[in-house]
Short mmCIF file of C-alpha atoms in Angstrom, two decimals:
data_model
loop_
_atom_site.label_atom_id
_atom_site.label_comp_id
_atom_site.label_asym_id
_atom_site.label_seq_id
_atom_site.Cartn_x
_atom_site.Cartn_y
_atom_site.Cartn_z
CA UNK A 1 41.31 -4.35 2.07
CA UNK A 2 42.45 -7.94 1.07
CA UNK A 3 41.90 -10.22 3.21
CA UNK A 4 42.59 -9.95 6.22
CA UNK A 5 40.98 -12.51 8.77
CA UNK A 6 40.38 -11.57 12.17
CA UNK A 7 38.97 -15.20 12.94
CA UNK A 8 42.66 -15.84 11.74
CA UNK A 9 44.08 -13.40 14.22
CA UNK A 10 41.62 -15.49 17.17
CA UNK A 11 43.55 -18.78 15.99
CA UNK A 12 47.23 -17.33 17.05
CA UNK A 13 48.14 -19.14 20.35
CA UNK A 14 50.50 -16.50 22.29
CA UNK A 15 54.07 -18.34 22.25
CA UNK A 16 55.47 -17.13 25.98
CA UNK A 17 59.02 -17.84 24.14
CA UNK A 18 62.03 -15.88 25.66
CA UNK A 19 63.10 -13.96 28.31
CA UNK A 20 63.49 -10.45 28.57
CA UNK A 21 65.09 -10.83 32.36
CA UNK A 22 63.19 -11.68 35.32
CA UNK A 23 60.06 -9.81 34.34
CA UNK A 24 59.53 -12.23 30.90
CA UNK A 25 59.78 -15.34 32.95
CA UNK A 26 57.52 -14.36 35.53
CA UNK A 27 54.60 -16.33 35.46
CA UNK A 28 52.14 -13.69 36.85
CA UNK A 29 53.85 -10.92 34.28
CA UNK A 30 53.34 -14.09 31.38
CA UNK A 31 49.24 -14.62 32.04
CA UNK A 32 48.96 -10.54 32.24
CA UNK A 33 49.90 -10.61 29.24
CA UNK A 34 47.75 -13.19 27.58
CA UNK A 35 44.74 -12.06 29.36
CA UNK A 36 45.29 -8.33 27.69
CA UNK A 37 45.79 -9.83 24.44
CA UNK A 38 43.26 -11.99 24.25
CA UNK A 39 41.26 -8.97 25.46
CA UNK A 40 42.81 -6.80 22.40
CA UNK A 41 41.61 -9.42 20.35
CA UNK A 42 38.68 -9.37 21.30
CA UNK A 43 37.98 -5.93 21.12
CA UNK A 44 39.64 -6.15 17.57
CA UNK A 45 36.39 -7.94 16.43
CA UNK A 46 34.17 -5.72 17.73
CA UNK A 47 35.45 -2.77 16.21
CA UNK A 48 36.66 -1.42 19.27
CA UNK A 49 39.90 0.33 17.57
CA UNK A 50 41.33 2.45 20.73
CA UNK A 51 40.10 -0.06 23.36
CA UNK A 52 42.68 -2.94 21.08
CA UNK A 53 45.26 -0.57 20.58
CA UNK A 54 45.14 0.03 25.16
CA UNK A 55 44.93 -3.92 25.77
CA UNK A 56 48.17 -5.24 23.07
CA UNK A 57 50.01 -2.43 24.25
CA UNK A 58 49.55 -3.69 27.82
CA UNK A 59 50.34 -6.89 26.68
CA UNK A 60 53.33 -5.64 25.05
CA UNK A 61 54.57 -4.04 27.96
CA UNK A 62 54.12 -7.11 30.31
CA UNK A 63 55.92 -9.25 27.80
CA UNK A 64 57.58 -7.91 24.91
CA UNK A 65 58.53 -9.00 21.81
CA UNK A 66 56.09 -11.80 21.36
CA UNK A 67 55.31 -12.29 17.60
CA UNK A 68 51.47 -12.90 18.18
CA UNK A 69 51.48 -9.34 19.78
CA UNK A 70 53.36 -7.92 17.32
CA UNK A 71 51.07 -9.28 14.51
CA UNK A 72 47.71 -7.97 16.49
CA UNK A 73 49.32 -4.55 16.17
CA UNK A 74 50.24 -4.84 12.87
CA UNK A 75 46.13 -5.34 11.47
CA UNK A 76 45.09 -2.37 14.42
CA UNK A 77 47.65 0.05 13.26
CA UNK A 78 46.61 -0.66 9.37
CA UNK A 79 43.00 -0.69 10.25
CA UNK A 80 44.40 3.15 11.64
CA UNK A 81 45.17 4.04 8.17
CA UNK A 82 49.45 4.14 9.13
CA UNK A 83 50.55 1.02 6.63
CA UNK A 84 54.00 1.85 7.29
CA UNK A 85 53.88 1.35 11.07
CA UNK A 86 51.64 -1.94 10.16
CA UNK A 87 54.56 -2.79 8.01
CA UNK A 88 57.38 -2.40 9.94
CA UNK A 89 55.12 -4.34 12.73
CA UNK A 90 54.83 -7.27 10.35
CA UNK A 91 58.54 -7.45 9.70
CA UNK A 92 59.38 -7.69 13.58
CA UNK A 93 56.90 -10.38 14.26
CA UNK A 94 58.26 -12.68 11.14
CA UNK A 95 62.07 -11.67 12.85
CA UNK A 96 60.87 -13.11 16.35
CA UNK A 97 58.95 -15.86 14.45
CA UNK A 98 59.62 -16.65 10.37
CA UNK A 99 57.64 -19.85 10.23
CA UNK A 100 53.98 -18.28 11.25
CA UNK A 101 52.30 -18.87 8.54
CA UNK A 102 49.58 -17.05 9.67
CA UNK A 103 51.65 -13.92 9.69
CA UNK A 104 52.51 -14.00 6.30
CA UNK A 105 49.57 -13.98 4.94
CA UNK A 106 48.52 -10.89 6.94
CA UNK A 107 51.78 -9.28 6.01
CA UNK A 108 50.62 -10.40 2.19
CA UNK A 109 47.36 -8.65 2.62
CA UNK A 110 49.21 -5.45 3.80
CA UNK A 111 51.54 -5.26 0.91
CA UNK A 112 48.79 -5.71 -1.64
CA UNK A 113 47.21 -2.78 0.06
CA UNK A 114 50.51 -1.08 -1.02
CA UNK A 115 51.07 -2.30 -4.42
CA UNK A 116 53.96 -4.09 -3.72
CA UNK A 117 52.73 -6.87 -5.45
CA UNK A 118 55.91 -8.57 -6.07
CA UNK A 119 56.60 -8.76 -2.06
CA UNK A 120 52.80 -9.64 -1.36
CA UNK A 121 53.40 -12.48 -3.74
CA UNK A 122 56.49 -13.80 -1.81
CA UNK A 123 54.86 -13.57 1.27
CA UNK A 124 51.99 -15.61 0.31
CA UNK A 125 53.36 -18.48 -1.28
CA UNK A 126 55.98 -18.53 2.34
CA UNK A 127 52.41 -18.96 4.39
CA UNK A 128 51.63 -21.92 2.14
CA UNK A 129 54.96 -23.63 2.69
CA UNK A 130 52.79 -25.02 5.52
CA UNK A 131 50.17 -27.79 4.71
CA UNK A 132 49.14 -27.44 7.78
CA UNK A 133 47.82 -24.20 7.88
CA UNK A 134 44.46 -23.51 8.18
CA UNK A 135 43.56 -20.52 6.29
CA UNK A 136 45.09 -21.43 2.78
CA UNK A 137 42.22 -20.68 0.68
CA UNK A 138 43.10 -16.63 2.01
CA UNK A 139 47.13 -17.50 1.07
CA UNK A 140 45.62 -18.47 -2.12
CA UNK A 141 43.49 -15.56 -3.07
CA UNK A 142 46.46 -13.24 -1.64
CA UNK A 143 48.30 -15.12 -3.76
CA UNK A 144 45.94 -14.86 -6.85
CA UNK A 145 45.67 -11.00 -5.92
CA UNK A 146 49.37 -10.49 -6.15
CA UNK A 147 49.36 -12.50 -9.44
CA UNK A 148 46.85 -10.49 -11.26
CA UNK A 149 48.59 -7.31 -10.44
CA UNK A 150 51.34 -8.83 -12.32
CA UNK A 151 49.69 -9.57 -15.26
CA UNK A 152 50.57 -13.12 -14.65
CA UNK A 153 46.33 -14.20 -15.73
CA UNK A 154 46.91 -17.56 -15.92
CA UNK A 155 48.88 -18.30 -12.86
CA UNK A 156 46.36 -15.79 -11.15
CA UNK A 157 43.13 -17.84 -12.35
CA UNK A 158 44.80 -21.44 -10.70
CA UNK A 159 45.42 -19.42 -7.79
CA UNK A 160 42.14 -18.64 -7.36
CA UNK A 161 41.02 -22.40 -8.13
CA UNK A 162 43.10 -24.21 -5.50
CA UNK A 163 41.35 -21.28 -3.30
CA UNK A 164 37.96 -23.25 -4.43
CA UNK A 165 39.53 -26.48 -3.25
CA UNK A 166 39.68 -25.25 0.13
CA UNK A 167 36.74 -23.82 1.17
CA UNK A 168 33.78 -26.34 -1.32
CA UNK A 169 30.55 -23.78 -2.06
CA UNK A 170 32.15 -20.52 -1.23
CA UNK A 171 31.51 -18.20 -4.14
CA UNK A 172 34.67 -15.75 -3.05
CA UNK A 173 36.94 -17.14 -5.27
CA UNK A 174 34.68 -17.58 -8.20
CA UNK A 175 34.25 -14.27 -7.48
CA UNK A 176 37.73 -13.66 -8.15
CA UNK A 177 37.95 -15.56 -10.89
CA UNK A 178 35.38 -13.76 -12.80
CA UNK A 179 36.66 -10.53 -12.02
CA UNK A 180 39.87 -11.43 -13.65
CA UNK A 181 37.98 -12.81 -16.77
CA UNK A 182 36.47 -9.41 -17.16
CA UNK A 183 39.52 -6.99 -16.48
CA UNK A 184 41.16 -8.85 -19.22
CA UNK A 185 38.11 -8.74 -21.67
CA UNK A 186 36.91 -12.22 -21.37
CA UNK A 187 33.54 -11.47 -21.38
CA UNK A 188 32.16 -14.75 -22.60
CA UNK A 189 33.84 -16.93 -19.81
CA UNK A 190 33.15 -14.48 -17.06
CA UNK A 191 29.24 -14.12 -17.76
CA UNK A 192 28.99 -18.03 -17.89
CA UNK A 193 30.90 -18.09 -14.39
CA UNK A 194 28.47 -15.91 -13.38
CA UNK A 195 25.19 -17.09 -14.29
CA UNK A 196 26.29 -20.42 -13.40
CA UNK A 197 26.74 -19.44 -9.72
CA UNK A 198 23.24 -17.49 -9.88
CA UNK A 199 21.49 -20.48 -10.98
CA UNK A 200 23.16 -22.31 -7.73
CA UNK A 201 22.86 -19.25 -5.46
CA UNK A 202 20.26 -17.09 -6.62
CA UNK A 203 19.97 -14.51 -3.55
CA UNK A 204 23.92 -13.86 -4.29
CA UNK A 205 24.19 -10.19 -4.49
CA UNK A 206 28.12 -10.14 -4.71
CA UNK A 207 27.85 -12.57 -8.58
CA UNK A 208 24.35 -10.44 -9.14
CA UNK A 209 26.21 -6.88 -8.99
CA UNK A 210 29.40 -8.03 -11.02
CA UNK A 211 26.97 -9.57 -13.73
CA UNK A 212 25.30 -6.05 -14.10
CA UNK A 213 28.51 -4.23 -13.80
CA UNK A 214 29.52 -6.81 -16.82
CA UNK A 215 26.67 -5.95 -18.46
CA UNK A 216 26.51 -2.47 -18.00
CA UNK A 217 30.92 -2.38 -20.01
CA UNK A 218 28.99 -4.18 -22.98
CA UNK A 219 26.35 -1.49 -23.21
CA UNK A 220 23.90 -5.17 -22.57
CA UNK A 221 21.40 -3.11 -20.52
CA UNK A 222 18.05 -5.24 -21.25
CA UNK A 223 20.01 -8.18 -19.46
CA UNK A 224 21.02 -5.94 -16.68
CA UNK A 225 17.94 -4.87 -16.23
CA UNK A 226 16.56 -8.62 -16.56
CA UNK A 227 19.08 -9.57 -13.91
CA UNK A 228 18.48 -7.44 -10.93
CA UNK A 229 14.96 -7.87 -11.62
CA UNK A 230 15.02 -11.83 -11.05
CA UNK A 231 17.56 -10.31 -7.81
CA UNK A 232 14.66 -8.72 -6.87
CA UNK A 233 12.02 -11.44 -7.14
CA UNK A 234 14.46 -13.87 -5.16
CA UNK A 235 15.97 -12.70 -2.62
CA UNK A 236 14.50 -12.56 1.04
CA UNK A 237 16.56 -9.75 2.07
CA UNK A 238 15.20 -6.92 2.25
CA UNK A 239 18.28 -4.38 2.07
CA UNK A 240 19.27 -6.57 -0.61
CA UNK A 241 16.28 -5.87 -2.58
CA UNK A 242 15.77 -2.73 -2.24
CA UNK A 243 19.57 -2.03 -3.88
CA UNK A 244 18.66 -3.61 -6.41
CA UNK A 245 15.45 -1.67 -6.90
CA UNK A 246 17.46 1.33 -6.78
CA UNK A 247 20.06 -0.20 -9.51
CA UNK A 248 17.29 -0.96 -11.63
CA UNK A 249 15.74 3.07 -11.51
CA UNK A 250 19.21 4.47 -12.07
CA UNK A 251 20.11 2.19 -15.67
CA UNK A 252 19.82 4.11 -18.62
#
């Protein structure tokens, strides 16, 4: 799944815009409905699938057709597997509200999921029409994502470098950025990237897998093998380590 925030999801203020006849402008019908969706929220980030899907749906029925709500069900129903009910979701909360930038993104994130990379592209570069949102550096990797797919490498790689800019000592897009290096054969550039963020985060086990995964396409196994076994000697996790022990019995 590409990025898809649910701290982002906890930022959406629920715009009581509207009516739908007396019930929409009821006050006691308008805080019913906040209080279920902040509880579907809520349960959202705890994993709590059927107990979200209850509360928005409340929320829905108290006040309908507010974009927030609409978005909330979007991720749940994709997070259910049905990315055509997330999708059509998506579309009705950017009809009630265009300008969320917020939304966008998501809706980006879905349509990657889809390979409609074209679409996921347009999507993300509408959420970054606003400086002011919050989450750009996910816009940008969307963005980046969607680029890739396209074979468009170079406008991919900047994408993933204004990510940086966002979010200072995050290795995600790095990350990224190597990846791309390697699915188009750049070998030389990506290992550099690579090692360079080991020698600033040496317990990273996201840079330490790609490196032997790098290694491992060049038929390099020594340095694979020399890599997880620094991983090992470094890092105080002990999950962490002992994947790595088991990468190291199953090379070659």
């Amino acid at each position: 799944m590409k990025h898809v925030s649910l701290k982002l999801l906890l930022a959406f203020s629920l715009l009581l815009t509207g009516c739908a006849g007396n019930k929409a402008s009821d006050a006691a019908q308008q805080k019913k409905a906040k209080i279920h969706y902040e509880l579907g929220i809520d349960a959202l980030n705890r994993g709590l699938l059927p107990k979200a899907f209850d509360e928005l749906m409340q929320s829905d029925a108290a006040l309908p057709d507010q974009p927030e709500v609409q978005d909330a069900l979007a991720y749940a129903w994709r997070l259910r597997g049905d990315l055509n009910k997330a999708d059509k979701l998506y579309r009705k909360s950017l009809r009630l509200k265009s300008d969320s930038p917020a939304t966008h993104n998501n809706y980006a994130s879905l349509l990657l999921q889809m390979k409609r990379y074209k679409d996921a592209e347009s999507e993300a570069r509408q959420a970054l029409t606003d400086p002011r949102y919050p989450n750009q550096h996910l816009a940008y990797m969307n963005l980046g994502d969607a680029l890739l797919e396209q074979n468009k490498f170079n406008e991919a790689i900047s994408a993933y470098r204004q990510a940086g800019t966002f979010i200072p000592g995050n290795p995600l897009p790095q990350l990224k950025e190597a990846q791309a290096y390697i699915r188009y054969e750049r070998f030389n550039y990506a290992e550099a990237l690579l090692q360079t963020m080991l020698r600033n985060q040496p317990d990273d086990k996201a840079a330490v897998e790609l490196l032997v995964k790098l290694y491992q396409k060049q038929g390099k196994l020594p340095e694979a093998r020399k890599a997880l076994q620094a991983f090992v000697d470094k890092t105080g996790n002990d999950m962490d380590r002992a994947w790595a022990k088991d990468e190291l019995d199953h090379l070659p």
